[in-house]
Tab-separated table of C-alpha atoms in Angstrom:
chain	number	residue	atom	x	y	z
Y	1	MET	CA	-186.319	35.191	5.612
Y	2	PHE	CA	-186.141	37.533	8.880
Y	3	HIS	CA	-184.365	34.728	11.281
Y	4	TYR	CA	-180.994	35.215	12.743
Y	5	LYS	CA	-178.971	32.294	13.541
Y	6	ARG	CA	-177.349	33.251	17.706
Y	7	ASN	CA	-173.934	30.949	17.388
Y	8	GLN	CA	-173.892	28.688	20.956
Y	9	THR	CA	-170.469	28.861	21.212
Y	10	LEU	CA	-167.225	30.320	20.786
Y	11	LEU	CA	-165.883	27.305	18.638
Y	12	GLY	CA	-169.054	27.269	16.136
Y	13	GLY	CA	-168.915	32.038	16.176
Y	14	ALA	CA	-165.598	31.459	14.758
Y	15	PHE	CA	-166.527	28.803	12.303
Y	16	THR	CA	-169.517	30.726	11.208
Y	17	THR	CA	-167.047	33.953	11.007
Y	18	ALA	CA	-164.611	32.610	9.201
Y	19	GLU	CA	-167.852	31.279	6.102
Y	20	LEU	CA	-168.871	34.520	6.211
Y	21	ILE	CA	-165.070	36.035	5.427
Y	22	PHE	CA	-164.444	33.640	2.918
Y	23	HIS	CA	-167.575	34.534	0.627
Y	24	ALA	CA	-166.384	37.824	1.147
Y	25	VAL	CA	-163.745	36.990	-0.005
Y	26	VAL	CA	-164.957	35.773	-3.335
Y	27	ARG	CA	-167.001	38.879	-2.978
Y	28	ASN	CA	-164.445	40.924	-3.555
Y	29	ILE	CA	-163.024	39.250	-5.717
Y	30	ARG	CA	-165.323	38.978	-8.643
Y	31	SER	CA	-166.477	42.216	-7.765
Y	32	GLN	CA	-162.832	43.343	-9.630
Y	33	HIS	CA	-164.918	41.310	-12.561
Y	34	SER	CA	-167.516	37.965	-12.990
Y	35	ASN	CA	-164.761	35.769	-13.900
Y	36	ALA	CA	-162.395	35.363	-10.648
Y	37	VAL	CA	-159.892	34.019	-12.614
Y	38	MET	CA	-159.597	36.601	-15.141
Y	39	ALA	CA	-159.818	39.253	-12.377
Y	40	ILE	CA	-156.396	37.935	-10.994
Y	41	LEU	CA	-154.734	37.963	-14.842
Y	42	ILE	CA	-155.719	41.524	-15.164
Y	43	ASN	CA	-153.601	42.107	-11.699
Y	44	ILE	CA	-150.719	40.677	-13.365
Y	45	VAL	CA	-150.910	42.122	-16.113
Y	46	GLN	CA	-151.098	45.571	-14.218
Y	47	LEU	CA	-148.081	44.102	-12.661
Y	48	VAL	CA	-146.091	43.567	-15.701
Y	49	VAL	CA	-147.457	46.698	-17.455
Y	50	VAL	CA	-145.339	48.816	-13.936
Y	51	ALA	CA	-142.633	46.102	-13.972
Y	52	GLY	CA	-142.381	46.620	-17.004
Y	53	ALA	CA	-142.469	50.622	-17.112
Y	54	PHE	CA	-139.367	51.409	-13.957
Y	55	TYR	CA	-137.559	48.459	-16.658
Y	56	LEU	CA	-137.519	50.714	-19.252
Y	57	ILE	CA	-135.831	53.332	-16.580
Y	58	LEU	CA	-133.478	52.011	-14.445
Y	59	SER	CA	-132.654	51.041	-17.922
Y	60	PHE	CA	-132.407	55.161	-19.098
Y	61	MET	CA	-131.363	55.288	-15.807
Y	62	GLY	CA	-128.003	53.039	-15.598
Y	63	THR	CA	-128.426	49.154	-13.624
Y	64	ARG	CA	-125.699	50.761	-11.421
Y	65	ILE	CA	-128.070	52.776	-9.693
Y	66	ALA	CA	-129.275	49.229	-7.866
Y	67	LYS	CA	-126.163	49.134	-6.564
Y	68	ILE	CA	-126.413	45.916	-6.200
Y	69	ARG	CA	-124.309	42.489	-7.690
Y	70	GLY	CA	-127.485	40.617	-8.773
Y	71	GLU	CA	-129.743	39.987	-10.782
Y	72	PHE	CA	-131.102	43.035	-12.508
Y	73	ILE	CA	-134.640	41.769	-12.694
Y	74	LEU	CA	-134.832	40.275	-8.573
Y	75	PHE	CA	-134.533	44.296	-8.146
Y	76	LEU	CA	-137.132	45.708	-9.881
Y	77	LEU	CA	-138.771	43.063	-9.176
Y	78	SER	CA	-139.198	42.809	-5.257
Y	79	GLY	CA	-139.274	47.307	-5.593
Y	80	VAL	CA	-142.880	46.554	-7.423
Y	81	PHE	CA	-144.197	43.839	-6.443
Y	82	LEU	CA	-144.498	45.641	-2.650
Y	83	PHE	CA	-145.127	49.170	-4.038
Y	84	MET	CA	-148.384	47.708	-5.341
Y	85	THR	CA	-149.243	45.467	-2.886
Y	86	ASN	CA	-148.878	48.073	-0.223
Y	87	ILE	CA	-150.991	50.718	-2.792
Y	88	LYS	CA	-153.194	48.000	-4.015
Y	89	SER	CA	-154.489	47.525	0.478
Y	90	ALA	CA	-154.453	50.706	1.312
Y	91	THR	CA	-157.253	51.706	-1.833
Y	92	SER	CA	-159.383	48.300	-1.003
Y	93	ILE	CA	-159.670	49.270	2.597
Y	94	ALA	CA	-160.297	53.035	2.044
Y	95	GLY	CA	-162.578	52.234	-0.690
Y	96	VAL	CA	-164.486	49.863	1.694
Y	97	GLY	CA	-167.462	51.718	2.578
Y	98	ASP	CA	-168.748	53.943	5.452
Y	99	GLY	CA	-171.437	52.697	8.409
Y	100	ASN	CA	-174.388	53.658	6.489
Y	101	ASN	CA	-173.186	50.302	3.364
Y	102	PRO	CA	-176.444	48.685	2.827
Y	103	MET	CA	-174.112	45.420	2.972
Y	104	THR	CA	-173.748	45.729	6.477
Y	105	LEU	CA	-177.532	46.172	7.809
Y	106	HIS	CA	-178.094	42.163	6.868
Y	107	SER	CA	-176.949	40.410	9.713
Y	108	PRO	CA	-174.343	38.644	10.099
Y	109	MET	CA	-172.472	40.555	8.210
Y	110	THR	CA	-170.018	43.078	9.758
Y	111	MET	CA	-168.099	46.186	8.773
Y	112	MET	CA	-165.084	43.977	10.697
Y	113	VAL	CA	-166.377	41.233	8.627
Y	114	MET	CA	-166.043	43.628	4.761
Y	115	LEU	CA	-162.208	44.925	5.976
Y	116	ALA	CA	-161.279	41.211	7.009
Y	117	ALA	CA	-162.358	40.308	3.351
Y	118	ALA	CA	-161.324	43.246	1.570
Y	119	ALA	CA	-158.045	42.721	3.082
Y	120	PHE	CA	-157.189	38.928	2.861
Y	121	GLY	CA	-158.982	39.213	-1.107
Y	122	THR	CA	-156.271	42.265	-2.228
Y	123	PHE	CA	-153.458	39.548	-0.334
Y	124	TYR	CA	-154.421	36.794	-2.310
Y	125	THR	CA	-154.644	38.548	-5.189
Y	126	GLN	CA	-151.448	39.842	-5.283
Y	127	LEU	CA	-149.798	36.811	-3.876
Y	128	ILE	CA	-151.030	34.473	-6.424
Y	129	SER	CA	-150.211	37.091	-8.670
Y	130	ILE	CA	-146.417	37.307	-8.016
Y	131	LEU	CA	-146.017	33.971	-7.551
Y	132	VAL	CA	-147.366	33.187	-11.480
Y	133	ILE	CA	-145.207	36.138	-12.552
Y	134	LEU	CA	-141.963	34.586	-10.940
Y	135	PHE	CA	-142.949	31.059	-11.895
Y	136	VAL	CA	-143.108	32.640	-15.465
Y	137	TYR	CA	-140.381	34.437	-15.369
Y	138	SER	CA	-138.210	31.336	-14.274
Y	139	VAL	CA	-138.914	28.719	-17.111
Y	140	ALA	CA	-139.564	30.428	-19.787
Y	141	VAL	CA	-136.066	33.080	-18.744
Y	142	SER	CA	-133.723	32.270	-16.615
Y	143	PRO	CA	-134.190	30.941	-12.841
Y	144	LEU	CA	-134.386	33.097	-10.471
Y	145	GLU	CA	-132.954	32.441	-6.841
Y	146	ILE	CA	-133.870	34.221	-3.663
Y	147	GLN	CA	-131.909	33.910	-0.664
Y	148	ASP	CA	-134.324	33.959	2.038
Y	149	PRO	CA	-137.274	33.473	1.163
Y	150	GLY	CA	-139.700	33.232	3.657
Y	151	GLY	CA	-137.373	36.795	5.078
Y	152	ALA	CA	-138.573	38.771	2.223
Y	153	PHE	CA	-142.581	37.007	2.112
Y	154	ALA	CA	-142.689	38.471	5.413
Y	155	MET	CA	-141.482	41.623	4.225
Y	156	LEU	CA	-144.587	41.089	1.667
Y	157	VAL	CA	-147.316	41.024	4.920
Y	158	LEU	CA	-145.781	43.754	5.942
Y	159	ALA	CA	-145.954	46.157	2.774
Y	160	TRP	CA	-149.500	44.008	2.798
Y	161	PHE	CA	-149.802	45.081	6.611
Y	162	THR	CA	-148.680	48.622	6.256
Y	163	GLY	CA	-151.143	49.504	4.056
Y	164	CYS	CA	-154.953	48.061	5.145
Y	165	SER	CA	-154.438	50.063	8.384
Y	166	VAL	CA	-153.227	53.815	5.900
Y	167	GLY	CA	-156.771	52.556	3.848
Y	168	LEU	CA	-158.171	51.834	7.896
Y	169	VAL	CA	-156.965	55.971	8.766
Y	170	LEU	CA	-158.146	56.713	5.831
Y	171	LEU	CA	-161.455	55.002	6.175
Y	172	ALA	CA	-162.347	56.631	9.046
Y	173	LEU	CA	-161.938	59.529	8.302
Y	174	LYS	CA	-163.979	59.376	4.962
Y	175	PRO	CA	-167.289	59.998	6.467
Y	176	TRP	CA	-166.338	63.220	7.573
Y	177	PHE	CA	-164.688	64.353	4.982
Y	178	PRO	CA	-164.813	62.951	1.663
Y	179	SER	CA	-163.262	64.664	-1.066
Y	180	THR	CA	-159.762	65.439	0.616
Y	181	VAL	CA	-159.291	62.287	2.096
Y	182	ALA	CA	-159.806	61.324	-2.195
Y	183	ILE	CA	-156.698	63.524	-2.337
Y	184	LEU	CA	-154.911	62.282	0.036
Y	185	THR	CA	-155.269	59.023	-1.380
Y	186	ASN	CA	-154.531	59.726	-4.221
Y	187	VAL	CA	-151.101	62.240	-2.629
Y	188	TYR	CA	-150.799	58.035	-0.548
Y	189	ARG	CA	-149.576	56.999	-4.232
Y	190	ARG	CA	-148.489	59.251	-5.807
Y	191	MET	CA	-145.671	60.239	-3.176
Y	192	ASN	CA	-145.327	56.706	-2.927
Y	193	MET	CA	-144.082	56.090	-6.031
Y	194	VAL	CA	-141.469	58.589	-4.889
Y	195	PHE	CA	-140.014	58.021	-1.681
Y	196	SER	CA	-141.158	54.147	-2.033
Y	197	GLY	CA	-137.432	53.044	-2.722
Y	198	LYS	CA	-138.158	51.397	-5.479
Y	199	MET	CA	-135.550	52.415	-7.621
Y	200	PHE	CA	-132.114	52.029	-5.528
Y	201	VAL	CA	-131.415	51.489	-2.011
Y	202	ALA	CA	-130.943	52.868	1.328
Y	203	ASN	CA	-127.399	52.091	2.101
Y	204	ALA	CA	-126.387	54.049	-1.566
Y	205	LEU	CA	-127.948	57.657	-0.179
Y	206	GLY	CA	-125.841	60.194	2.033
Y	207	GLY	CA	-127.303	61.799	4.898
Y	208	PHE	CA	-129.571	64.549	3.850
Y	209	MET	CA	-131.986	61.860	1.275
Y	210	LEU	CA	-132.147	58.988	3.976
Y	211	THR	CA	-134.128	61.431	5.822
Y	212	MET	CA	-135.636	62.799	2.376
Y	213	PHE	CA	-137.640	58.719	2.498
Y	214	ALA	CA	-136.656	57.749	5.973
Y	215	TRP	CA	-140.274	58.215	7.496
Y	216	ASN	CA	-142.068	56.547	4.939
Y	217	PRO	CA	-142.240	52.992	6.517
Y	218	LEU	CA	-142.585	51.064	2.776
Y	219	PHE	CA	-138.841	52.510	2.017
Y	220	HIS	CA	-137.459	50.342	4.923
Y	221	ILE	CA	-139.987	47.624	3.724
Y	222	ILE	CA	-138.689	47.427	0.712
Y	223	ASP	CA	-135.030	47.846	1.926
Y	224	GLN	CA	-135.278	45.451	3.988
Y	225	CYS	CA	-137.057	42.867	1.321
Y	226	ARG	CA	-133.580	42.839	-0.340
Y	227	GLY	CA	-131.094	41.683	2.408
Y	228	PHE	CA	-133.144	38.990	2.444
Y	229	VAL	CA	-133.210	38.606	-0.997
Y	230	PHE	CA	-129.206	39.245	-2.284
Y	231	ARG	CA	-126.810	37.488	-0.330
Y	232	ASN	CA	-124.953	39.840	-1.098
Y	233	TYR	CA	-126.754	43.465	0.777
Y	234	PHE	CA	-127.192	44.073	4.660
Y	235	PRO	CA	-129.349	47.025	4.885
Y	236	ARG	CA	-127.684	49.022	7.678
Y	237	ASN	CA	-130.067	52.317	7.608
Y	238	THR	CA	-134.109	51.193	7.847
Y	239	SER	CA	-135.669	49.050	10.061
Y	240	TRP	CA	-138.467	46.769	9.690
Y	241	GLU	CA	-139.637	47.123	13.236
Y	242	TYR	CA	-140.094	50.982	12.376
Y	243	ALA	CA	-141.974	49.811	9.961
Y	244	LEU	CA	-144.312	47.201	12.139
Y	245	TRP	CA	-144.535	49.377	14.997
Y	246	VAL	CA	-145.835	52.528	12.115
Y	247	GLY	CA	-148.742	49.998	10.478
Y	248	ILE	CA	-149.585	48.676	14.767
Y	249	VAL	CA	-150.499	52.483	15.657
Y	250	LEU	CA	-152.081	53.515	12.274
Y	251	THR	CA	-154.181	50.389	13.072
Y	252	MET	CA	-154.913	51.077	16.657
Y	253	ILE	CA	-156.096	54.578	15.366
Y	254	GLY	CA	-158.448	53.917	12.678
Y	255	LEU	CA	-160.194	50.930	14.798
Y	256	LEU	CA	-160.905	53.299	17.220
Y	257	GLY	CA	-161.826	56.191	14.322
Y	258	GLU	CA	-164.103	53.850	12.419
Y	259	PHE	CA	-165.433	52.512	15.919
Y	260	TYR	CA	-166.687	56.108	16.219
Y	261	THR	CA	-168.000	57.078	12.928
Y	262	ARG	CA	-169.651	54.385	12.489
Y	263	LYS	CA	-171.097	55.191	15.983
Y	264	GLN	CA	-172.473	58.572	14.834
Y	265	VAL	CA	-172.365	58.577	10.672
Y	266	SER	CA	-176.226	59.010	9.270
Y	267	LYS	CA	-177.385	59.132	5.995
Y	268	SER	CA	-178.707	62.606	5.657
Y	269	TRP	CA	-174.628	63.340	5.708
Y	270	ASP	CA	-174.255	62.769	1.599
Y	271	ALA	CA	-177.657	64.103	1.061
Y	272	ARG	CA	-176.219	67.598	3.484
Y	273	ARG	CA	-173.905	67.058	0.501
């Protein structure tokens, strides 16, 4: 029961870690519902509800706000999918727990394995949900044509990565300021409802309005994604490299903060509060 398995080779350690991450991903997905299929169906319903809400908003505002000639539903879904992936990734990583998590007390489970499980579990759920929605719409309503599926998928991965990096920073701060981090998480979600640029494109914004949105990596990712999705849209005012570098910097800061916090955190902190 208390035997610790020690790997003799790096390859054996890699396989052991990969197996551990796989089982942790399954546990993460099933934690949303006892049935993994139902967990994905619930996520699909959430995406459809959000997409439907924004569809009604854009219908009242007029489709000309899109400023893109092409399938309107693709314009809508390209924003909603990336927005939900980013938000859910940040929330999932921020809610993993601190160094006192009981799961980390059982070898060979580590904090890094839990972070990887939360990240990959969220990405898997979002990817399956997106593919199912696109497939059902293409079959039941009308075929959807994406100019560069590879580039659009890369933007989806980048939205997931930046969301994980933001969540990692919030996770490192959580043991020190739990109430503040909860507020910051909600603020991040609410601000991205407006500043992610789901309902318009960067090329249609003036200089003053563009400065209000250009700080947000998700705004750049969504706008660049629409450049890959639509044949006649060329994003001039955004850059996916900016989002990538922001994600890398936040990841490094989050990892350093998590490492320091894990060395300092104590059960007495929660008792004191």
